[in-house]
């Protein structure tokens, strides 16, 4: 699962009730989460998901404790985080926005060791060039990690802040190269649903207006990818769906919708 929790903004007590109920019902094995809050004695990820998870909070949080996190029902080891402040235009006041984390998830067989890549590029509309540089840097790190100690699978996920036809997403999905590097990852939503729909940031969500984005037309910007070797993706996509993509009892859970996928080893 990938999901942007939108911190503790808005009517947090009501949102918390909806989020906790839905996420604990869903019980994802692995989750990458953005805009998570950790401060004082409060851990938003554990509060919402429960105590059964191994939780890794990534570095570079803002003053109010906001950042990115990884949660897994299986042990997480060898976590490496890199800041991707590739040009002076990248906002270093929020260092976790413009970063990548690589973590090894010790999943049971038939999955085995998974290299989980939590990617969060810059979000600003005009920073397409920076997002391309950030994707290139992150992909190179993954390729180096695979060459050094190949995992069974690589899963890439996060809030990418870019639409499917952008150069950065085309790069991840193997449709074009960047900076003399090419990779190929299977977009799990596209695998199941094709190239239409799947918007995770929409104008109909009333929480969107609090973020200051003007004239939103609706975009698919939250992704789960499976890395392909020379023969194709190493995991099959059995299911993929959005979560919390409508109001529940009048409450919208976040300004984003989440994405979940059920991935299976090929038979």
JSON list of N, CA and C in Angstrom, two decimals, residues 5-13 15-16 35-39 42-44 47 64 66:
[
{"chain": "A", "resi": 5, "resn": "UNK", "atom": "N", "xyz": [-1.07, 10.39, 4.21]},
{"chain": "A", "resi": 5, "resn": "UNK", "atom": "CA", "xyz": [-2.01, 10.55, 5.32]},
{"chain": "A", "resi": 5, "resn": "UNK", "atom": "C", "xyz": [-2.45, 11.99, 5.56]},
{"chain": "A", "resi": 6, "resn": "UNK", "atom": "N", "xyz": [-1.76, 12.96, 4.94]},
{"chain": "A", "resi": 6, "resn": "UNK", "atom": "CA", "xyz": [-2.08, 14.37, 5.12]},
{"chain": "A", "resi": 6, "resn": "UNK", "atom": "C", "xyz": [-1.90, 14.80, 6.59]},
{"chain": "A", "resi": 7, "resn": "UNK", "atom": "N", "xyz": [-0.93, 14.21, 7.24]},
{"chain": "A", "resi": 7, "resn": "UNK", "atom": "CA", "xyz": [-0.58, 14.61, 8.61]},
{"chain": "A", "resi": 7, "resn": "UNK", "atom": "C", "xyz": [-1.78, 14.57, 9.54]},
{"chain": "A", "resi": 8, "resn": "UNK", "atom": "N", "xyz": [-1.85, 15.60, 10.38]},
{"chain": "A", "resi": 8, "resn": "UNK", "atom": "CA", "xyz": [-2.97, 15.72, 11.32]},
{"chain": "A", "resi": 8, "resn": "UNK", "atom": "C", "xyz": [-3.79, 16.96, 11.00]},
{"chain": "A", "resi": 9, "resn": "UNK", "atom": "N", "xyz": [-3.85, 17.31, 9.73]},
{"chain": "A", "resi": 9, "resn": "UNK", "atom": "CA", "xyz": [-4.58, 18.50, 9.30]},
{"chain": "A", "resi": 9, "resn": "UNK", "atom": "C", "xyz": [-6.09, 18.26, 9.31]},
{"chain": "A", "resi": 10, "resn": "UNK", "atom": "N", "xyz": [-6.82, 19.34, 9.15]},
{"chain": "A", "resi": 10, "resn": "UNK", "atom": "CA", "xyz": [-8.27, 19.24, 9.07]},
{"chain": "A", "resi": 10, "resn": "UNK", "atom": "C", "xyz": [-8.90, 18.77, 10.37]},
{"chain": "A", "resi": 11, "resn": "UNK", "atom": "N", "xyz": [-10.00, 18.09, 10.27]},
{"chain": "A", "resi": 11, "resn": "UNK", "atom": "CA", "xyz": [-10.70, 17.57, 11.44]},
{"chain": "A", "resi": 11, "resn": "UNK", "atom": "C", "xyz": [-10.06, 16.25, 11.84]},
{"chain": "A", "resi": 12, "resn": "UNK", "atom": "N", "xyz": [-8.91, 16.34, 12.47]},
{"chain": "A", "resi": 12, "resn": "UNK", "atom": "CA", "xyz": [-8.12, 15.14, 12.72]},
{"chain": "A", "resi": 12, "resn": "UNK", "atom": "C", "xyz": [-8.85, 14.08, 13.55]},
{"chain": "A", "resi": 13, "resn": "UNK", "atom": "N", "xyz": [-9.52, 14.39, 14.64]},
{"chain": "A", "resi": 13, "resn": "UNK", "atom": "CA", "xyz": [-10.19, 13.31, 15.39]},
{"chain": "A", "resi": 13, "resn": "UNK", "atom": "C", "xyz": [-11.15, 12.50, 14.53]},
{"chain": "A", "resi": 15, "resn": "UNK", "atom": "N", "xyz": [-11.06, 12.27, 11.17]},
{"chain": "A", "resi": 15, "resn": "UNK", "atom": "CA", "xyz": [-10.26, 11.56, 10.16]},
{"chain": "A", "resi": 15, "resn": "UNK", "atom": "C", "xyz": [-9.55, 10.35, 10.78]},
{"chain": "A", "resi": 16, "resn": "UNK", "atom": "N", "xyz": [-9.07, 10.51, 12.00]},
{"chain": "A", "resi": 16, "resn": "UNK", "atom": "CA", "xyz": [-8.37, 9.41, 12.66]},
{"chain": "A", "resi": 16, "resn": "UNK", "atom": "C", "xyz": [-9.29, 8.20, 12.82]},
{"chain": "A", "resi": 35, "resn": "UNK", "atom": "N", "xyz": [3.59, 12.08, 4.63]},
{"chain": "A", "resi": 35, "resn": "UNK", "atom": "CA", "xyz": [2.99, 13.06, 5.56]},
{"chain": "A", "resi": 35, "resn": "UNK", "atom": "C", "xyz": [2.54, 12.37, 6.85]},
{"chain": "A", "resi": 36, "resn": "UNK", "atom": "N", "xyz": [3.43, 11.58, 7.41]},
{"chain": "A", "resi": 36, "resn": "UNK", "atom": "CA", "xyz": [3.19, 10.96, 8.71]},
{"chain": "A", "resi": 36, "resn": "UNK", "atom": "C", "xyz": [3.78, 11.85, 9.80]},
{"chain": "A", "resi": 37, "resn": "UNK", "atom": "N", "xyz": [3.19, 11.82, 10.97]},
{"chain": "A", "resi": 37, "resn": "UNK", "atom": "CA", "xyz": [3.61, 12.69, 12.07]},
{"chain": "A", "resi": 37, "resn": "UNK", "atom": "C", "xyz": [4.21, 11.85, 13.20]},
{"chain": "A", "resi": 38, "resn": "UNK", "atom": "N", "xyz": [5.38, 12.27, 13.64]},
{"chain": "A", "resi": 38, "resn": "UNK", "atom": "CA", "xyz": [6.03, 11.68, 14.81]},
{"chain": "A", "resi": 38, "resn": "UNK", "atom": "C", "xyz": [6.52, 12.83, 15.68]},
{"chain": "A", "resi": 39, "resn": "UNK", "atom": "N", "xyz": [5.98, 12.93, 16.87]},
{"chain": "A", "resi": 39, "resn": "UNK", "atom": "CA", "xyz": [6.43, 14.00, 17.77]},
{"chain": "A", "resi": 39, "resn": "UNK", "atom": "C", "xyz": [6.08, 13.64, 19.21]},
{"chain": "A", "resi": 42, "resn": "UNK", "atom": "N", "xyz": [3.98, 10.66, 20.45]},
{"chain": "A", "resi": 42, "resn": "UNK", "atom": "CA", "xyz": [2.95, 10.24, 19.50]},
{"chain": "A", "resi": 42, "resn": "UNK", "atom": "C", "xyz": [3.57, 9.74, 18.20]},
{"chain": "A", "resi": 43, "resn": "UNK", "atom": "N", "xyz": [3.12, 8.58, 17.76]},
{"chain": "A", "resi": 43, "resn": "UNK", "atom": "CA", "xyz": [3.53, 7.95, 16.52]},
{"chain": "A", "resi": 43, "resn": "UNK", "atom": "C", "xyz": [2.27, 7.68, 15.70]},
{"chain": "A", "resi": 44, "resn": "UNK", "atom": "N", "xyz": [2.05, 8.49, 14.68]},
{"chain": "A", "resi": 44, "resn": "UNK", "atom": "CA", "xyz": [0.81, 8.40, 13.91]},
{"chain": "A", "resi": 44, "resn": "UNK", "atom": "C", "xyz": [0.67, 7.06, 13.20]},
{"chain": "A", "resi": 47, "resn": "UNK", "atom": "N", "xyz": [-0.30, 4.42, 15.71]},
{"chain": "A", "resi": 47, "resn": "UNK", "atom": "CA", "xyz": [-1.65, 4.75, 16.17]},
{"chain": "A", "resi": 47, "resn": "UNK", "atom": "C", "xyz": [-2.70, 4.25, 15.18]},
{"chain": "A", "resi": 64, "resn": "UNK", "atom": "N", "xyz": [7.10, 20.24, 12.71]},
{"chain": "A", "resi": 64, "resn": "UNK", "atom": "CA", "xyz": [5.92, 19.66, 13.35]},
{"chain": "A", "resi": 64, "resn": "UNK", "atom": "C", "xyz": [5.93, 18.14, 13.33]},
{"chain": "A", "resi": 66, "resn": "UNK", "atom": "N", "xyz": [6.45, 16.12, 10.62]},
{"chain": "A", "resi": 66, "resn": "UNK", "atom": "CA", "xyz": [5.93, 15.52, 9.39]},
{"chain": "A", "resi": 66, "resn": "UNK", "atom": "C", "xyz": [7.06, 14.97, 8.53]}
]
